[in-house]
Short mmCIF file of C-alpha atoms in Angstrom, two decimals:
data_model
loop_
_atom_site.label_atom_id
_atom_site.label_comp_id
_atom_site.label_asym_id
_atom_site.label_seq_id
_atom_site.Cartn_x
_atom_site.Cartn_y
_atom_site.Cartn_z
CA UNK A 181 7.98 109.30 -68.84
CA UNK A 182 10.19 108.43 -65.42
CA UNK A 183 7.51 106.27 -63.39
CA UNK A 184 8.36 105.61 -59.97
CA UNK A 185 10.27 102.85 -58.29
CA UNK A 186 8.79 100.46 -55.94
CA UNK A 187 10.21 99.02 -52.60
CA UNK A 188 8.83 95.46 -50.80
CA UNK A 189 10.11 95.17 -47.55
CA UNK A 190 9.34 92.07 -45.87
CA UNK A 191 9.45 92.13 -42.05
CA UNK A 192 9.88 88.13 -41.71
CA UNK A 193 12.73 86.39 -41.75
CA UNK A 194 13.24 83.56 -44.86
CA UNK A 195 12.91 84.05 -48.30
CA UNK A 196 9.58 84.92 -50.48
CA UNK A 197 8.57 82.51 -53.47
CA UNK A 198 6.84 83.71 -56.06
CA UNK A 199 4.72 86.46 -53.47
CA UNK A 200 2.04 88.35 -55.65
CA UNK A 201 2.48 92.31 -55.15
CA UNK A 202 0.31 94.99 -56.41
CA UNK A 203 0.93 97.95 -57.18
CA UNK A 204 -0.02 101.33 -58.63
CA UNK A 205 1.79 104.24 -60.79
CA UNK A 206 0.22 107.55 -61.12
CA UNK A 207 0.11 106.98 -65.22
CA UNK A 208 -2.66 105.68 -67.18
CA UNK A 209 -0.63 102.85 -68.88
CA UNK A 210 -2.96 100.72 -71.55
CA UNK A 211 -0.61 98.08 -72.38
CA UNK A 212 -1.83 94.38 -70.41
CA UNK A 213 1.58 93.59 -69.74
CA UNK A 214 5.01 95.65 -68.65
CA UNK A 215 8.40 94.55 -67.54
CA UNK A 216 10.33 95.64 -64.58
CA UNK A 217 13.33 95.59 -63.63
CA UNK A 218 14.47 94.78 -59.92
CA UNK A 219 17.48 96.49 -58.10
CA UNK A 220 19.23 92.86 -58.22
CA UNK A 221 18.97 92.96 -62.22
CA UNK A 222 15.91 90.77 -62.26
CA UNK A 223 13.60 91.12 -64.65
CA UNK A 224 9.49 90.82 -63.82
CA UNK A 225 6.46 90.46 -65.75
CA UNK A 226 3.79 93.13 -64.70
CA UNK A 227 0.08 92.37 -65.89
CA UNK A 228 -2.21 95.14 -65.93
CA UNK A 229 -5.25 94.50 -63.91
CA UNK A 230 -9.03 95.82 -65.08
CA UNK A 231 -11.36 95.52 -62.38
CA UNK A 232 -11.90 98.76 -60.49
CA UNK A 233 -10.31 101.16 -62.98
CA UNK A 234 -9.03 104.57 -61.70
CA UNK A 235 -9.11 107.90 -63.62
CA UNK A 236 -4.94 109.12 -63.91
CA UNK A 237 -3.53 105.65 -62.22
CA UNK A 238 -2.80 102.47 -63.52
CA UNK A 239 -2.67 98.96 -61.16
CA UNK A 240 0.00 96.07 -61.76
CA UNK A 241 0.24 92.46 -60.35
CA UNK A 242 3.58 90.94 -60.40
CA UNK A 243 5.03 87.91 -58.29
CA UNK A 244 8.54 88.47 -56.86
CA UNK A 245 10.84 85.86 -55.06
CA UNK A 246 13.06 88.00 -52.76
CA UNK A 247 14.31 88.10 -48.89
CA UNK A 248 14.12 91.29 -46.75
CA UNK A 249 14.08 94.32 -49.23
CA UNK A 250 13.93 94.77 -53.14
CA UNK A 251 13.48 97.53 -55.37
CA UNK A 252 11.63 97.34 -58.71
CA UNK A 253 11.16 99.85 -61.40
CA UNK A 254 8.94 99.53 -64.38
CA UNK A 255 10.75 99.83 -67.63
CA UNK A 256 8.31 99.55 -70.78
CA UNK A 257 5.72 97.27 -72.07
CA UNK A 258 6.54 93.65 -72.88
CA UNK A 259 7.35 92.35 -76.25
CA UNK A 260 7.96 88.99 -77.35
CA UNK A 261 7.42 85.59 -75.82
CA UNK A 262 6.23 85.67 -71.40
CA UNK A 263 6.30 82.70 -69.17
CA UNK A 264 3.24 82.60 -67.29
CA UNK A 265 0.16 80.83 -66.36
CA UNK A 266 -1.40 78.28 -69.36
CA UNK A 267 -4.69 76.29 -69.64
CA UNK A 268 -4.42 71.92 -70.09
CA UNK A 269 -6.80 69.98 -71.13
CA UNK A 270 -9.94 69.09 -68.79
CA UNK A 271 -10.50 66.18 -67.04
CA UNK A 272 -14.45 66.53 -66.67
CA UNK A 273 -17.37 67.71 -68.70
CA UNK A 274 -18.42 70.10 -66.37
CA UNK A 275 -14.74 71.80 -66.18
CA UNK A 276 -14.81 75.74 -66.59
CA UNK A 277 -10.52 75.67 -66.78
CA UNK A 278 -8.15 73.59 -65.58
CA UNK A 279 -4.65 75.49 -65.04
CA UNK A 280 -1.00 74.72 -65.22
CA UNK A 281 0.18 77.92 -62.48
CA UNK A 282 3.63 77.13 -62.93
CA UNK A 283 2.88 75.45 -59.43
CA UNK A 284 -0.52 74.25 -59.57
CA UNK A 285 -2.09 71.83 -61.71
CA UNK A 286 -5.97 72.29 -60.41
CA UNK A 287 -9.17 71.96 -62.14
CA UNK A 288 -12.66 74.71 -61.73
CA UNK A 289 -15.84 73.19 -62.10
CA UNK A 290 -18.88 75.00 -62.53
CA UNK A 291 -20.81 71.55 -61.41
CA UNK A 292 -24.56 69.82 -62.53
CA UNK A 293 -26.81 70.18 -59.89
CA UNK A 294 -27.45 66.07 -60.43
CA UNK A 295 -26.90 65.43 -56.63
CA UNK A 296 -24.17 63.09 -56.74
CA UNK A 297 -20.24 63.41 -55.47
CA UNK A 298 -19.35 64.42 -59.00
CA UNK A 299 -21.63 67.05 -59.98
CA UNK A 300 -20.03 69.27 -57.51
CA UNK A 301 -18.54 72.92 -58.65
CA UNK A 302 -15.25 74.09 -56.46
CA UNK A 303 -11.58 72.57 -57.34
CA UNK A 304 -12.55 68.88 -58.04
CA UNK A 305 -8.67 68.60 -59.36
CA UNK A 306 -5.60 69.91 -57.67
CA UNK A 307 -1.85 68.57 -57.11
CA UNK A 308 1.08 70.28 -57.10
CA UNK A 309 3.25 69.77 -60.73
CA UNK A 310 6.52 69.01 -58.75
CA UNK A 311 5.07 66.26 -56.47
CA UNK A 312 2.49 65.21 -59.28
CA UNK A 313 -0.40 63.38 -56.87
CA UNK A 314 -3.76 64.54 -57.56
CA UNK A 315 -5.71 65.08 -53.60
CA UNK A 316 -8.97 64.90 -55.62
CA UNK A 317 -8.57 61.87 -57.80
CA UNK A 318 -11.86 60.23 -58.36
CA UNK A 319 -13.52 63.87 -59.14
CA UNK A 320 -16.28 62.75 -56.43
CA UNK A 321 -15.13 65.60 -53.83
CA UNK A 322 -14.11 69.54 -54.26
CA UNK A 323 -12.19 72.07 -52.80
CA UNK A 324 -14.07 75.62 -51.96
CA UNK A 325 -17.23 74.07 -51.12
CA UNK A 326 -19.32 75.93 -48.38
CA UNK A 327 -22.44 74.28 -46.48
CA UNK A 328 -23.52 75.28 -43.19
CA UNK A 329 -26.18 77.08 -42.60
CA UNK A 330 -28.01 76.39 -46.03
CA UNK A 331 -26.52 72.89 -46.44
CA UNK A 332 -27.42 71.19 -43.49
CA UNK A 333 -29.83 68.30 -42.43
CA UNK A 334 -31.30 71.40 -39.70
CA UNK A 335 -32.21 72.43 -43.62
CA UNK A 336 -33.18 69.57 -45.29
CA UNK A 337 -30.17 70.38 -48.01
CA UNK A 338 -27.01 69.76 -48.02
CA UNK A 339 -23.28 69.86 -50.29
CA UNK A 340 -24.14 73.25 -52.44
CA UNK A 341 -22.07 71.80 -54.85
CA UNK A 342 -24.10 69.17 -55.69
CA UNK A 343 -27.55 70.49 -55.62
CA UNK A 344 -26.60 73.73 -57.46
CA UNK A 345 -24.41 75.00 -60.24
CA UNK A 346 -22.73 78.38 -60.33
CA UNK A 347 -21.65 80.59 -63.47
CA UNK A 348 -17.89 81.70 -63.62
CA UNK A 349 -16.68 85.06 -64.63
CA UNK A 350 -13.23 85.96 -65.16
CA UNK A 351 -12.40 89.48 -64.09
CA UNK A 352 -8.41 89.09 -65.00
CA UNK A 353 -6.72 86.95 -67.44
CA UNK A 354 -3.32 87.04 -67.97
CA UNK A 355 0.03 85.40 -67.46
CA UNK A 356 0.35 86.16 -64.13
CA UNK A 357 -2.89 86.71 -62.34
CA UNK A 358 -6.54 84.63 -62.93
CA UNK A 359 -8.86 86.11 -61.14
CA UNK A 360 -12.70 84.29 -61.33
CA UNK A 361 -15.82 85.25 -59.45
CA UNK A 362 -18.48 82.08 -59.22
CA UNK A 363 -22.13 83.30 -58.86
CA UNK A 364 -25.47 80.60 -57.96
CA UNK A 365 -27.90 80.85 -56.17
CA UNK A 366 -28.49 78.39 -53.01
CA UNK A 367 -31.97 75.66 -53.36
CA UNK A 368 -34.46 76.59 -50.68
CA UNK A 369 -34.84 74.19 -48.09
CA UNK A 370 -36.95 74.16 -45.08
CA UNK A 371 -36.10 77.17 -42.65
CA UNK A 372 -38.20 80.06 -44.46
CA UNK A 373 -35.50 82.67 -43.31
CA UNK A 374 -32.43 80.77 -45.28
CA UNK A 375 -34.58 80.67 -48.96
CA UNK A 376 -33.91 82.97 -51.87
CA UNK A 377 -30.19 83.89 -50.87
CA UNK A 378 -27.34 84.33 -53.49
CA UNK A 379 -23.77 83.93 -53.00
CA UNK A 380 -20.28 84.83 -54.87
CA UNK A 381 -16.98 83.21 -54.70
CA UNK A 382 -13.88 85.28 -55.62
CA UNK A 383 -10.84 83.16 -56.49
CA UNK A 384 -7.24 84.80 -57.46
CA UNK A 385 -4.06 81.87 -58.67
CA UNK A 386 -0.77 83.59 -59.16
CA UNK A 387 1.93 82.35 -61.89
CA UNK A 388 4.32 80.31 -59.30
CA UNK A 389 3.07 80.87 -55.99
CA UNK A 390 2.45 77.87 -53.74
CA UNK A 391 -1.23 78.93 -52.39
CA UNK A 392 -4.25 80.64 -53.76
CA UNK A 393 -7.08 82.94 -52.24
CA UNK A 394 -10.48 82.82 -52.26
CA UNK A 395 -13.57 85.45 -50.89
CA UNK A 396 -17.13 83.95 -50.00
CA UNK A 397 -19.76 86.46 -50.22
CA UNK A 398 -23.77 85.80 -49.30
CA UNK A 399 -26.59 87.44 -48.97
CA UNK A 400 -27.18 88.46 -45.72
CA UNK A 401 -29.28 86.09 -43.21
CA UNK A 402 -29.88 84.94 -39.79
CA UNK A 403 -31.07 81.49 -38.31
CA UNK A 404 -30.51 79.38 -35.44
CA UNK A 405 -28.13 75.99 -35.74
CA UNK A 406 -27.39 74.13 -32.76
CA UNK A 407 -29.10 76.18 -30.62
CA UNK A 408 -27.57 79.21 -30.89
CA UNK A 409 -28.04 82.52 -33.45
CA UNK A 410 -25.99 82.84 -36.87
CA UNK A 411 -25.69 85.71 -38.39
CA UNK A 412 -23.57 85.59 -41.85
CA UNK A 413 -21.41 82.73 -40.47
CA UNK A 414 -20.33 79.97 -43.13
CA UNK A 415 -18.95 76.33 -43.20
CA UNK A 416 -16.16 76.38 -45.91
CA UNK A 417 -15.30 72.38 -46.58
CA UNK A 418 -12.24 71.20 -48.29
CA UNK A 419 -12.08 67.86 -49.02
CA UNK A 420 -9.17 65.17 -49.97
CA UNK A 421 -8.89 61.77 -50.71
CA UNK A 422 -6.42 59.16 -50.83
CA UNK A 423 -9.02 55.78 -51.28
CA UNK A 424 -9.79 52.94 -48.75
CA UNK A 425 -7.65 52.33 -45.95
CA UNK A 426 -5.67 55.66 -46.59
CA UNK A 427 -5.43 59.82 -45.84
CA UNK A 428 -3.25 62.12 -47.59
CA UNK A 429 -3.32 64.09 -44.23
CA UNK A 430 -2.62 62.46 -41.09
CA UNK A 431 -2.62 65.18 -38.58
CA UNK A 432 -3.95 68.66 -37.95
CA UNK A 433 -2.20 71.21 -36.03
CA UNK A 434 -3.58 75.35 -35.05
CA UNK A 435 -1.01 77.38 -34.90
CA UNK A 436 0.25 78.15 -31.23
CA UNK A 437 -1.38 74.66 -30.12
CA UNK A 438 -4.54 72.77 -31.15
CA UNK A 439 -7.69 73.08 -28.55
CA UNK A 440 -10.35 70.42 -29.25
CA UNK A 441 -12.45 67.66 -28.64
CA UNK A 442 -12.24 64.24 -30.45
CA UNK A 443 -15.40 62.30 -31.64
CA UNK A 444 -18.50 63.06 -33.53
CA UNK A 445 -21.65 62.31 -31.37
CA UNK A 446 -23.64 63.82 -34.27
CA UNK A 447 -22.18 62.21 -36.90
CA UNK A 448 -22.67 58.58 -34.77
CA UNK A 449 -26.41 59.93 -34.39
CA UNK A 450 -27.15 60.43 -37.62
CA UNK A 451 -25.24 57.13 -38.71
CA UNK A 452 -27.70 55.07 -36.54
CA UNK A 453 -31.01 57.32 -37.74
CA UNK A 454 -29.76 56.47 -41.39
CA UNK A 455 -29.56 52.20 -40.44
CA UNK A 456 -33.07 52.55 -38.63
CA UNK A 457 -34.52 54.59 -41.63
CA UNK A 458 -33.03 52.23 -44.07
CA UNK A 459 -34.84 49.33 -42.06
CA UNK A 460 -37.93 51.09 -41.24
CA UNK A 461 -39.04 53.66 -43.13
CA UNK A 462 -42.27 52.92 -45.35
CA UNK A 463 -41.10 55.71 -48.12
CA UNK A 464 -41.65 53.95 -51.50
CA UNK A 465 -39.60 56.44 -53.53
CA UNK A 466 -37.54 55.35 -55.92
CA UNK A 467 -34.77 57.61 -54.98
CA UNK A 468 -35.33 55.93 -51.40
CA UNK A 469 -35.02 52.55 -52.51
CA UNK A 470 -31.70 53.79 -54.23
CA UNK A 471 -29.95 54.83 -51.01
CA UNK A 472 -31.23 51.75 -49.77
CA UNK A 473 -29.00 49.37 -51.77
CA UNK A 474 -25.82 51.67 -51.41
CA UNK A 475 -26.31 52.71 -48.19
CA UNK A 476 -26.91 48.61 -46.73
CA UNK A 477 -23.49 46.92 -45.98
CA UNK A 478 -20.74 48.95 -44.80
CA UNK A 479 -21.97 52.54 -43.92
CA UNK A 480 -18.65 53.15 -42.28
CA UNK A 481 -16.59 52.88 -45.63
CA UNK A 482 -19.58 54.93 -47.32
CA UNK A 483 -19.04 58.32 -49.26
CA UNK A 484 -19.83 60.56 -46.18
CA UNK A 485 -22.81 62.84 -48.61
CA UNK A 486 -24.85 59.29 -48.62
CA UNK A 487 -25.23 59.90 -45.14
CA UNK A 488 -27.00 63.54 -45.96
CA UNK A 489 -28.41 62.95 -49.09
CA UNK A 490 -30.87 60.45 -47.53
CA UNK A 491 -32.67 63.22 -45.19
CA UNK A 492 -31.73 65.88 -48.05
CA UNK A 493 -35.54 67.68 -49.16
CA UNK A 494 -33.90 68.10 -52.60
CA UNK A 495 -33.40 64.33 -53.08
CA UNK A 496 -37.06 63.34 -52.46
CA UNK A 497 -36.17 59.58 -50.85
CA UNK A 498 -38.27 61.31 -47.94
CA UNK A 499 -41.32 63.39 -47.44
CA UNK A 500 -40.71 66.83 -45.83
CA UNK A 501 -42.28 65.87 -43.04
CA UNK A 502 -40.41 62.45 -42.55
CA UNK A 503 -36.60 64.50 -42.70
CA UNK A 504 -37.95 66.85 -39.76
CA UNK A 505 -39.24 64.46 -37.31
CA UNK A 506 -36.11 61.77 -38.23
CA UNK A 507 -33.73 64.44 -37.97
CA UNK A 508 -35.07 66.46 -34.71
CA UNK A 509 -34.36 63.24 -32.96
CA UNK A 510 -30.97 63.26 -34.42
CA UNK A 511 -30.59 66.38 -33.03
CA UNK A 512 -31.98 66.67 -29.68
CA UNK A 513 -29.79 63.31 -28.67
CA UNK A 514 -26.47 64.63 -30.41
CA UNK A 515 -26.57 67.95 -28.78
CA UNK A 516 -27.00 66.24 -25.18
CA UNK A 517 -23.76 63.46 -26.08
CA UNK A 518 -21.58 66.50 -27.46
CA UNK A 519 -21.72 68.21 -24.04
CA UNK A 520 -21.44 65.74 -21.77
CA UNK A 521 -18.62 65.87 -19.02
CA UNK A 522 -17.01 63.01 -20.40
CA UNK A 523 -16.20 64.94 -23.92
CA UNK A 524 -13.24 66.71 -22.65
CA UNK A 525 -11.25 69.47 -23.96
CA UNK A 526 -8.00 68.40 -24.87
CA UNK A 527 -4.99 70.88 -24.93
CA UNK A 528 -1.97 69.67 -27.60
CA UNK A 529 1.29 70.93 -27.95
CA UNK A 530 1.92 68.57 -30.67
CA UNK A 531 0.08 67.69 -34.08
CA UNK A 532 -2.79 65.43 -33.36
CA UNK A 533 -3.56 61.91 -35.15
CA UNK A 534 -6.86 62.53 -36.23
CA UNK A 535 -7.35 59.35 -37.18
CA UNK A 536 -6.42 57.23 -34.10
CA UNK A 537 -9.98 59.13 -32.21
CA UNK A 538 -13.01 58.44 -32.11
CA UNK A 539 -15.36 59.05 -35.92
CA UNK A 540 -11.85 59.85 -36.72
CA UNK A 541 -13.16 63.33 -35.94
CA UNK A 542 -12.09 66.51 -33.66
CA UNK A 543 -13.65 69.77 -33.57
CA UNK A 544 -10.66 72.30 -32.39
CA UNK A 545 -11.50 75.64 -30.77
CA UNK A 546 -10.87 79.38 -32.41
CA UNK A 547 -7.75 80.00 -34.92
CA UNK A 548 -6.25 81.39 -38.14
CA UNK A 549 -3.65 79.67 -38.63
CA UNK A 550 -4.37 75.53 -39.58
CA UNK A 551 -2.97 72.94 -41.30
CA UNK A 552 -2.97 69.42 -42.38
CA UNK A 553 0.21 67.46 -42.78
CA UNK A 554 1.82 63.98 -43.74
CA UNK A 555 4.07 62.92 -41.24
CA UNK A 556 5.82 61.18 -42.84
CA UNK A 557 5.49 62.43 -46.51
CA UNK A 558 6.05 65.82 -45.33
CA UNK A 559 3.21 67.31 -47.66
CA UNK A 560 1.28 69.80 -46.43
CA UNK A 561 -2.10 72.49 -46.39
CA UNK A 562 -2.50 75.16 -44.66
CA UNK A 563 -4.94 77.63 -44.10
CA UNK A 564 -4.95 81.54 -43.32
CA UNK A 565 -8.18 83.25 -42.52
CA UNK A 566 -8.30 87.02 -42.25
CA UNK A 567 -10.29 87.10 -39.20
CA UNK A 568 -10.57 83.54 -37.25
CA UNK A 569 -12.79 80.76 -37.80
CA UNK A 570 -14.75 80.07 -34.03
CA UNK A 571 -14.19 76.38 -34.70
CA UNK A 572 -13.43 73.83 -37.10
CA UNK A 573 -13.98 70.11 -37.78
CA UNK A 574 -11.40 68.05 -39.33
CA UNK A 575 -12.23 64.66 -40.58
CA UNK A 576 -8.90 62.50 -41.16
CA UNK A 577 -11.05 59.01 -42.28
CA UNK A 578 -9.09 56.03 -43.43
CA UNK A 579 -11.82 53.65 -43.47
CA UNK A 580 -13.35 56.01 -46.38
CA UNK A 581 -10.20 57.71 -46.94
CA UNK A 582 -12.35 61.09 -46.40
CA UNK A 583 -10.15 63.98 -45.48
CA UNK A 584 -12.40 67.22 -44.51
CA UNK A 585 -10.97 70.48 -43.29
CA UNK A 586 -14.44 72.67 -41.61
CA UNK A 587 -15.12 76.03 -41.08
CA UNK A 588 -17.88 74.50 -38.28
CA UNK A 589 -18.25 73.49 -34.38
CA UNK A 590 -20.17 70.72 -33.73
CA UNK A 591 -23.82 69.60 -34.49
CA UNK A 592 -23.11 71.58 -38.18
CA UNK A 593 -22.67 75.14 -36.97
CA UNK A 594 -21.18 77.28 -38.84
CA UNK A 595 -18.11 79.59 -37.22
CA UNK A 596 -16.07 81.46 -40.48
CA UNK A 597 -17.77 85.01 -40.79
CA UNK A 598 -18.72 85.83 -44.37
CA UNK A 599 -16.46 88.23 -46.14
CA UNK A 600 -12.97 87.01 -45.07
CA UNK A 601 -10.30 86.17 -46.89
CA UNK A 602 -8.91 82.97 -47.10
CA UNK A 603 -5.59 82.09 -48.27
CA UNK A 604 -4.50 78.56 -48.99
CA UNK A 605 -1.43 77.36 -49.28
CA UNK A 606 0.10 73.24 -50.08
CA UNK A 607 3.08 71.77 -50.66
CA UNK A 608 6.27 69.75 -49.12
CA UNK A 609 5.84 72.41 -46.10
CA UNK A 610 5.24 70.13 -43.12
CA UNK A 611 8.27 71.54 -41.23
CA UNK A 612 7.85 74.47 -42.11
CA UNK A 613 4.50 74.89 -42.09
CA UNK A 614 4.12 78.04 -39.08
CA UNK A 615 6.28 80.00 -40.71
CA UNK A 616 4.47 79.93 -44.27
CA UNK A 617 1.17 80.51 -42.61
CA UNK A 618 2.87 83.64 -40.69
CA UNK A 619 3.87 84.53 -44.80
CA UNK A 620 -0.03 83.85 -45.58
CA UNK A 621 -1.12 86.54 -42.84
CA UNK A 622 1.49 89.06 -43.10
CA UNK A 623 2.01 90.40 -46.59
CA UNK A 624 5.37 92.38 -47.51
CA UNK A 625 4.97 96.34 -47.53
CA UNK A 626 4.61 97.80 -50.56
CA UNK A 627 5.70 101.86 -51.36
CA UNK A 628 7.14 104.21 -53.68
CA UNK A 629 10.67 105.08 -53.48
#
């Protein structure tokens, strides 16, 4: 049987690593995996991929490193040993895989709903297996996490991933492709309109490619944050951490030039409503009493969740009734110091030094194109949304050594529409970084010959 040959052409300049391409023969093929042979004399691994079957055609992932135009035929299905993607040994309980990409060493948690930094489902593991540094050592903070509307004070909820555990699916399993779907269900908190909403989370890791992609879906919904209407508008976070006193990102750039505003008036707000509530409050909770020794002291160098968890419904250190007169205080001052004329827009040409502003905080304007970066380690993340975020906050803390990339504006509203695609990419690319996210948005074209 002659099947057909396939061309890539790649209308960027600079070389592909490891890009995942998909493709389709008009055969119905039942092996899992197939080799290929490129016009160069490479051979690939082809895994067959299940979801979404069609009647007469057959669908193949492969990952091909390659500059300008290459050719690939499939040949016949694979015998013997293939080098591909392999499972290590967890780190925590609660781990659903951890993964050696060929790239990627990262760890998916399903989480344990027990409210704390390390019950939280997402990537609570991840470094690269050339440089070898985990950004998510202490297991206290996750990748993929997604918060606004649902997981907000405006709530009375917040960090999904630590008030709720999801179930994982895998929908492909091979050497070259895993594809996993997460499914929960979000608490209810205050607003009526935001209770009883599912969500999915669709992630995809590649054998040797230096990013991954991930889908959020929700149930539909509509509410007001900040003033204004959402409608099926998110707040992915990503989190890092380096410890006290350190960042493993020290600047954030948008591609074409970074449009923001430095400080946090909300977070300062809600800093100061946590030290009078501490002091004042006559809750005699147990749980309250709790935040109360580990939130007295240094709040500054505090795991930034303490700060929610207090007015968090879920938690029970406060009455309902307590969270929503504390916190519409918080927010009817913060919303008045975010807008003042003193909180300039600031237009960058070059990366800006998160940390050197005020709450070590800036919320830039629209993009689709971020990323964090070492200056002087050169390591980088980047981000590549399918349609653009509205706004984002990024959080470059050293006193905590908190690093938070945001999908949100200020006072917690949420700006990445649901549905998009998200591709993430991180390694030693902090030079290079523009041209891998313009790689990230613009796949190579895939036909038959």
């Amino acid at each position: 049987m002659a099947l057909p040959t396939i061309v890539l052409k790649d209308t960027l300049p600079g070389r592909r690593i490891n890009e995942p391409v998909t493709f389709t023969v008009d055969a119905e093929l039942t092996e899992n995996l197939w080799t290929a042979t490129t016009n160069t004399g490479e051979t690939l691994i082809c895994q067959r991929l299940h979801a979404q079957p069609v009647a007469g055609k057959t669908s193949f992932i492969t990952v091909v490193s390659f500059e300008g135009t290459l050719e690939l035929t499939l040949d016949a299905p694979a015998t013997g040993h293939v080098e591909g993607i392999t499972e290590r040994e967890p780190v925590e309980p609660d781990a659903f895989v951890r993964l050696d990409t060929g790239y990627f060493d990262l760890e998916m948690c399903s989480g344990t709903a027990e409210g704390t930094g390390s019950s939280k489902w997402g990537l609570r593991h991840f470094a690269t297996l050339k440089e070898g540094i985990d950004l998510l050592p202490s297991g206290n903070n996750a990748i993929g996490g997604f918060y606004g509307p649902f997981f907000t004070p405006e709530n009375g909820l917040i960090n999904p991933p630590e008030h709720t555990t999801v179930t994982i699916e895998t929908l492909e399993y091979g050497p070259v492709l895993h594809h996993y779907r997460m499914n929960g269900t979000i608490p209810d908190g205050l607003l009526d309109e935001l209770k009883g909403k599912t969500f999915s989370i669709d992630w995809k890791f590649t054998y040797g490619t230096p990013h991954f992609t991930r889908n959020y879906r929700i149930d539909d919904f509509q509410t007001v944050i900040n003033g204004r209407s959402i409608t099926n508008k998110i707040t992915v976070g990503d989190e890092f951490e380096a410890g006290q006193g350190d960042v493993v990102f020290d600047r954030f750039e948008a591609y074409g030039g970074t449009r923001y505003r430095s400080g946090d008036p909300y977070a300062a707000e809600l800093a100061t409503m946590v030290d009078e509530t501490i002091a004042a409050s006559t809750s005699d909770t147990a749980k309250f009493e709790e935040f109360r020794r580990q939130l007295s002291g240094n709040i500054e160098a505090a795991h930034w969740d303490l700060y929610w968890r207090l007015f968090c419904s879920w938690e029970g250190a406060l009455d309902n009734d307590e969270i929503r007169e504390r916190l519409a205080r918080v927010r009817a001052s913060s919303h008045v110091l975010a807008d003042l004329p003193d909180r300039q827009w600031t237009i960058a040409r070059e990366p800006v030094d998160v940390s050197s502003v005020a709450h070590e905080t800036i919320f830039p304007g629209p993009a689709s194109k971020t990323a964090e970066f070492h200056s002087t380690l050169g390591r980088a993340m980047i981000w590549w949304t399918s349609q653009p975020s509205g706004a984002f906050q990024i959080v470059q803390r050293r006193q905590s050594g908190w690093v938070n990339w945001g999908t949100n504006g200020e006072n917690e509203c949420p700006e990445l529409p649901v549905g998009v695609e998200i591709k993430t990419a991180y390694g030693a690319f902090a030079d290079t970084w523009q041209h891998m996210a313009d790689q990230l948005e613009t796949p190579p074209t895939i036909q038959s010959a």
